[in-house]
Coordinates of N, CA and C in Angstrom, one line a residue:
M16 N 43.3 2.7 -26.0 CA 42.0 3.3 -25.9 C 42.0 4.4 -24.9
S17 N 41.1 5.5 -25.2 CA 41.0 6.6 -24.4 C 40.1 6.1 -23.0
L18 N 40.2 7.0 -22.0 CA 39.7 6.7 -20.7 C 38.0 6.6 -21.0
A19 N 37.5 7.5 -21.8 CA 36.0 7.6 -22.0 C 35.6 6.3 -22.7
R20 N 36.3 5.7 -23.7 CA 36.0 4.4 -24.3 C 36.1 3.2 -23.3
T21 N 37.1 3.4 -22.5 CA 37.2 2.2 -21.5 C 36.1 2.3 -20.5
R22 N 35.6 3.4 -20.1 CA 34.4 3.5 -19.2 C 33.2 3.0 -19.9
I23 N 33.0 3.3 -21.1 CA 31.8 2.8 -21.9 C 31.9 1.3 -22.0
A24 N 33.0 0.9 -22.3 CA 33.0 -0.6 -22.5 C 32.9 -1.3 -21.0
A25 N 33.4 -0.8 -20.0 CA 33.1 -1.3 -18.7 C 31.7 -1.3 -18.4
R26 N 30.9 -0.2 -18.7 CA 29.5 -0.2 -18.3 C 28.7 -1.1 -19.3
L27 N 29.1 -1.2 -20.4 CA 28.4 -2.4 -21.4 C 28.7 -3.6 -20.8
L28 N 29.8 -4.0 -20.3 CA 30.2 -5.2 -19.7 C 29.4 -5.5 -18.5
I29 N 29.2 -4.6 -17.7 CA 28.4 -4.6 -16.4 C 26.9 -4.9 -16.9
V30 N 26.4 -4.1 -17.8 CA 25.0 -4.4 -18.2 C 24.7 -5.7 -18.8
A31 N 25.7 -6.2 -19.7 CA 25.7 -7.6 -20.3 C 25.6 -8.6 -19.2
A32 N 26.6 -8.4 -18.1 CA 26.6 -9.4 -17.0 C 25.3 -9.5 -16.2
L33 N 24.7 -8.3 -15.9 CA 23.4 -8.2 -15.1 C 22.2 -9.0 -16.1
A34 N 22.3 -8.6 -17.3 CA 21.3 -9.3 -18.2 C 21.4 -10.7 -18.3
A35 N 22.6 -11.2 -18.3 CA 22.9 -12.7 -18.2 C 22.4 -13.3 -17.0
L36 N 22.6 -12.6 -15.8 CA 22.1 -13.1 -14.6 C 20.6 -13.3 -14.5
T37 N 19.8 -12.4 -15.1 CA 18.4 -12.4 -15.1 C 17.7 -13.2 -16.3
A38 N 18.6 -13.8 -17.2 CA 18.1 -14.5 -18.4 C 17.5 -15.7 -18.0
G39 N 18.0 -16.4 -16.9 CA 17.5 -17.7 -16.4 C 16.2 -17.5 -15.8
C40 N 15.7 -16.4 -15.3 CA 14.5 -16.2 -14.7 C 13.3 -16.0 -15.7
F41 N 13.5 -15.9 -17.0 CA 12.4 -15.6 -17.9 C 11.7 -16.9 -18.1
Q42 N 10.4 -16.8 -18.1 CA 9.5 -17.9 -18.6 C 8.4 -17.3 -19.5
P43 N 8.2 -17.9 -20.6 CA 7.1 -17.4 -21.4 C 5.7 -17.7 -20.8
M44 N 4.9 -16.7 -20.9 CA 3.6 -16.7 -20.2 C 2.6 -17.9 -20.4
Y45 N 2.6 -18.5 -21.6 CA 1.9 -19.6 -22.0 C 2.5 -21.0 -22.0
A46 N 3.8 -21.0 -21.3 CA 4.7 -22.1 -21.5 C 4.2 -23.2 -20.6
E47 N 4.4 -24.5 -20.9 CA 4.1 -25.6 -20.0 C 5.1 -25.7 -18.9
H48 N 4.7 -25.9 -17.7 CA 5.6 -26.0 -16.5 C 6.1 -27.5 -16.5
T49 N 7.4 -27.7 -16.0 CA 7.8 -29.0 -15.9 C 7.7 -29.5 -14.6
D50 N 7.3 -28.7 -13.7 CA 7.0 -29.2 -12.2 C 5.7 -29.8 -12.0
G51 N 4.9 -29.7 -13.1 CA 3.4 -30.3 -12.9 C 2.5 -29.2 -12.6
S52 N 2.7 -28.0 -12.2 CA 1.9 -26.9 -11.8 C 1.1 -26.5 -13.1
P53 N -0.1 -26.2 -13.0 CA -1.0 -25.9 -14.2 C -0.4 -24.7 -15.0
A54 N -0.4 -24.6 -16.3 CA 0.0 -23.4 -17.0 C -1.1 -22.4 -17.0
L55 N -0.7 -21.2 -17.4 CA -1.8 -20.1 -17.4 C -2.9 -20.4 -18.4
R56 N -2.6 -21.1 -19.4 CA -3.8 -21.4 -20.3 C -4.8 -22.3 -19.6
E57 N -4.3 -23.2 -18.8 CA -5.3 -24.2 -18.0 C -6.0 -23.4 -16.9
K58 N -5.3 -22.3 -16.3 CA -5.9 -21.6 -15.2 C -7.0 -20.7 -15.8
L59 N -6.7 -20.1 -17.0 CA -7.7 -19.2 -17.7 C -8.9 -20.1 -18.1
M60 N -8.7 -21.4 -18.4 CA -9.9 -22.1 -18.7 C -10.9 -22.4 -17.6
G61 N -10.6 -22.1 -16.4 CA -11.4 -22.2 -15.3 C -12.2 -21.0 -15.0
V62 N -12.1 -19.9 -15.9 CA -12.8 -18.7 -15.6 C -14.2 -18.7 -16.3
E63 N -15.3 -18.6 -15.7 CA -16.7 -18.7 -16.2 C -17.0 -17.3 -16.7
V64 N -17.6 -17.0 -17.8 CA -18.0 -15.8 -18.3 C -19.5 -15.9 -18.5
P65 N -20.4 -15.7 -17.6 CA -21.9 -15.8 -17.8 C -22.4 -14.8 -18.8
P66 N -23.6 -15.0 -19.4 CA -24.2 -14.2 -20.3 C -24.5 -12.7 -19.7
V67 N -24.3 -11.7 -20.5 CA -24.6 -10.3 -20.0 C -26.1 -10.1 -19.7
D68 N -26.5 -9.5 -18.6 CA -27.7 -9.2 -18.1 C -28.2 -8.0 -18.7
K69 N -28.7 -8.0 -20.0 CA -29.2 -6.8 -20.6 C -30.6 -7.3 -21.3
P70 N -31.4 -6.4 -21.7 CA -32.7 -6.8 -22.4 C -32.4 -7.5 -23.8
N71 N -33.1 -8.5 -24.0 CA -33.0 -9.2 -25.3 C -33.2 -8.3 -26.6
A72 N -32.5 -8.5 -27.5 CA -32.6 -7.7 -28.7 C -32.3 -6.2 -28.7
S73 N -31.6 -5.9 -27.6 CA -31.3 -4.4 -27.5 C -29.8 -4.2 -28.0
R74 N -29.4 -3.0 -28.2 CA -28.1 -2.8 -28.7 C -27.0 -3.2 -27.6
D75 N -27.4 -3.0 -26.4 CA -26.6 -3.3 -25.4 C -26.4 -4.9 -25.3
A76 N -27.4 -5.6 -25.5 CA -27.4 -7.1 -25.5 C -26.4 -7.5 -26.6
R77 N -26.6 -6.9 -27.8 CA -25.7 -7.4 -28.9 C -24.2 -7.1 -28.6
L78 N -24.0 -5.9 -28.1 CA -22.6 -5.5 -27.7 C -22.1 -6.4 -26.6
G79 N -22.9 -6.7 -25.6 CA -22.5 -7.6 -24.6 C -22.2 -9.1 -25.1
V80 N -23.0 -9.5 -26.0 CA -22.8 -10.9 -26.7 C -21.4 -10.9 -27.4
E81 N -21.2 -9.8 -28.1 CA -20.0 -9.8 -28.9 C -18.8 -9.8 -27.9
I82 N -18.9 -8.9 -27.0 CA -17.7 -8.8 -25.9 C -17.5 -10.1 -25.2
R83 N -18.6 -10.8 -24.7 CA -18.5 -12.1 -24.1 C -17.9 -13.2 -25.0
N84 N -18.3 -13.2 -26.2 CA -17.8 -14.2 -27.1 C -16.3 -13.9 -27.3
A85 N -15.8 -12.8 -27.5 CA -14.4 -12.4 -27.7 C -13.6 -12.8 -26.5
L86 N -14.1 -12.5 -25.3 CA -13.5 -12.9 -24.1 C -13.3 -14.3 -24.0
A87 N -14.4 -15.1 -24.2 CA -14.4 -16.6 -24.0 C -13.5 -17.2 -25.0
F88 N -13.4 -16.7 -26.2 CA -12.5 -17.2 -27.2 C -11.0 -16.9 -26.8
K89 N -10.8 -15.8 -26.2 CA -9.3 -15.6 -25.9 C -9.1 -16.3 -24.6
L90 N -10.0 -16.6 -23.7 CA -9.7 -17.3 -22.5 C -9.6 -18.9 -22.7
Y91 N -10.6 -19.4 -23.4 CA -10.7 -20.8 -23.8 C -10.0 -21.3 -25.1
G92 N -10.2 -20.5 -26.1 CA -9.6 -20.9 -27.3 C -10.7 -21.8 -28.0
N93 N -11.7 -22.1 -27.4 CA -12.8 -23.0 -28.0 C -14.1 -22.6 -27.4
A94 N -15.1 -23.3 -27.5 CA -16.6 -23.0 -27.0 C -16.6 -23.0 -25.5
T95 N -16.0 -24.0 -24.9 CA -16.3 -24.1 -23.4 C -14.8 -24.3 -22.7
G96 N -14.9 -24.1 -21.4 CA -13.7 -24.2 -20.5 C -13.8 -25.3 -19.7
M97 N -12.9 -25.3 -18.6 CA -13.0 -26.4 -17.7 C -14.0 -26.1 -16.7
P98 N -14.2 -26.9 -15.7 CA -15.2 -26.6 -14.5 C -14.7 -25.3 -14.1
P99 N -15.6 -24.3 -13.7 CA -15.3 -23.0 -13.2 C -14.7 -23.0 -11.8
T100 N -13.6 -22.1 -11.8 CA -13.1 -21.9 -10.5 C -13.3 -20.3 -10.1
H101 N -13.5 -19.6 -11.1 CA -13.7 -18.1 -11.0 C -14.9 -17.7 -11.8
R102 N -15.4 -16.5 -11.6 CA -16.6 -16.1 -12.3 C -16.3 -14.7 -12.7
L103 N -16.3 -14.3 -14.0 CA -16.0 -12.9 -14.5 C -17.4 -12.5 -15.0
V104 N -18.0 -11.5 -14.2 CA -19.3 -10.9 -14.6 C -19.1 -9.5 -15.3
L105 N -19.7 -9.4 -16.5 CA -19.5 -8.1 -17.2 C -20.7 -7.3 -16.9
R106 N -20.3 -6.1 -16.5 CA -21.3 -5.0 -16.3 C -20.7 -3.7 -17.0
F107 N -21.6 -3.1 -17.9 CA -21.2 -2.0 -18.6 C -22.4 -1.1 -18.9
T108 N -22.2 0.2 -19.1 CA -23.3 1.1 -19.5 C -22.9 1.9 -20.8
T109 N -23.9 2.2 -21.5 CA -23.6 3.0 -22.7 C -24.3 4.2 -22.7
S110 N -23.8 5.2 -23.5 CA -24.5 6.5 -23.5 C -24.4 7.0 -25.0
R111 N -25.3 7.8 -25.2 CA -25.3 8.3 -26.7 C -25.1 9.8 -26.6
S112 N -24.6 10.4 -27.6 CA -24.5 11.8 -27.7 C -24.6 12.1 -29.2
S113 N -25.2 13.3 -29.5 CA -25.5 13.9 -30.9 C -24.5 15.0 -31.1
L114 N -24.1 15.2 -32.3 CA -23.3 16.2 -32.7 C -24.1 17.1 -33.8
M115 N -24.1 18.3 -33.5 CA -24.7 19.3 -34.4 C -23.6 19.9 -35.3
I116 N -24.0 19.9 -36.6 CA -23.0 20.4 -37.5 C -23.6 21.6 -38.3
D117 N -22.7 22.5 -38.6 CA -23.1 23.6 -39.4 C -23.3 23.1 -40.8
P118 N -24.5 23.4 -41.5 CA -24.7 22.9 -42.9 C -23.8 23.5 -43.9
N119 N -23.4 24.7 -43.6 CA -22.5 25.5 -44.6 C -21.1 25.0 -44.6
T120 N -20.6 24.7 -43.4 CA -19.2 24.3 -43.3 C -19.0 22.9 -43.0
A121 N -20.0 22.1 -42.6 CA -19.9 20.7 -42.2 C -19.0 20.4 -41.1
L122 N -18.8 21.5 -40.3 CA -18.1 21.4 -39.0 C -18.8 21.6 -37.9
P123 N -18.5 21.2 -36.7 CA -19.3 21.5 -35.5 C -19.2 22.9 -35.1
P124 N -20.1 23.5 -34.6 CA -20.1 25.0 -34.1 C -19.0 25.2 -33.2
A125 N -18.4 26.3 -33.2 CA -17.3 26.7 -32.3 C -17.9 27.1 -31.0
K126 N -17.5 26.7 -29.8 CA -17.9 27.0 -28.5 C -17.3 28.5 -28.2
T127 N -18.1 29.2 -27.8 CA -17.6 30.5 -27.3 C -17.6 30.7 -25.7
T128 N -16.4 31.0 -25.3 CA -16.2 31.2 -23.8 C -16.0 32.6 -23.5
A129 N -16.0 32.9 -22.2 CA -15.7 34.3 -21.8 C -14.5 34.8 -22.3
S130 N -13.5 34.0 -22.3 CA -12.1 34.3 -22.6 C -11.9 34.7 -24.2
T131 N -12.8 34.1 -25.1 CA -12.6 34.3 -26.5 C -13.6 35.3 -27.0
R132 N -14.6 35.8 -26.1 CA -15.6 36.9 -26.6 C -14.9 38.2 -26.7
S133 N -15.2 38.9 -27.8 CA -14.7 40.3 -27.8 C -15.8 41.2 -27.8
T134 N -15.6 42.4 -26.9 CA -16.7 43.2 -26.8 C -16.1 44.6 -27.3
I135 N -16.9 45.3 -27.9 CA -16.5 46.7 -28.4 C -17.0 47.8 -27.7

């Protein structure tokens, strides 16, 4: 073998050895612990997600309910969790913007800036 191939093989061997040393430290996130400590799933079930404080029947309230339900399902996996140890309060704001389009091209109008204007 040439010197270059020997160096590449030595580097690969070192990388494989380092990977083998750290392989025993890996634990899946949702795995059950053998030492009796609570798993991540059990810890997440202790998070309370209260209803969003928005006016009833508004767009923000409907969006808040949708987000809250999705979070609760991801945290608990069912309708309720365990007695709460933490509280996650959702606060968000929404904004609206309108887009003007040119009826001839169906494209938004081009913005003109000082650098793109031409004077004669």
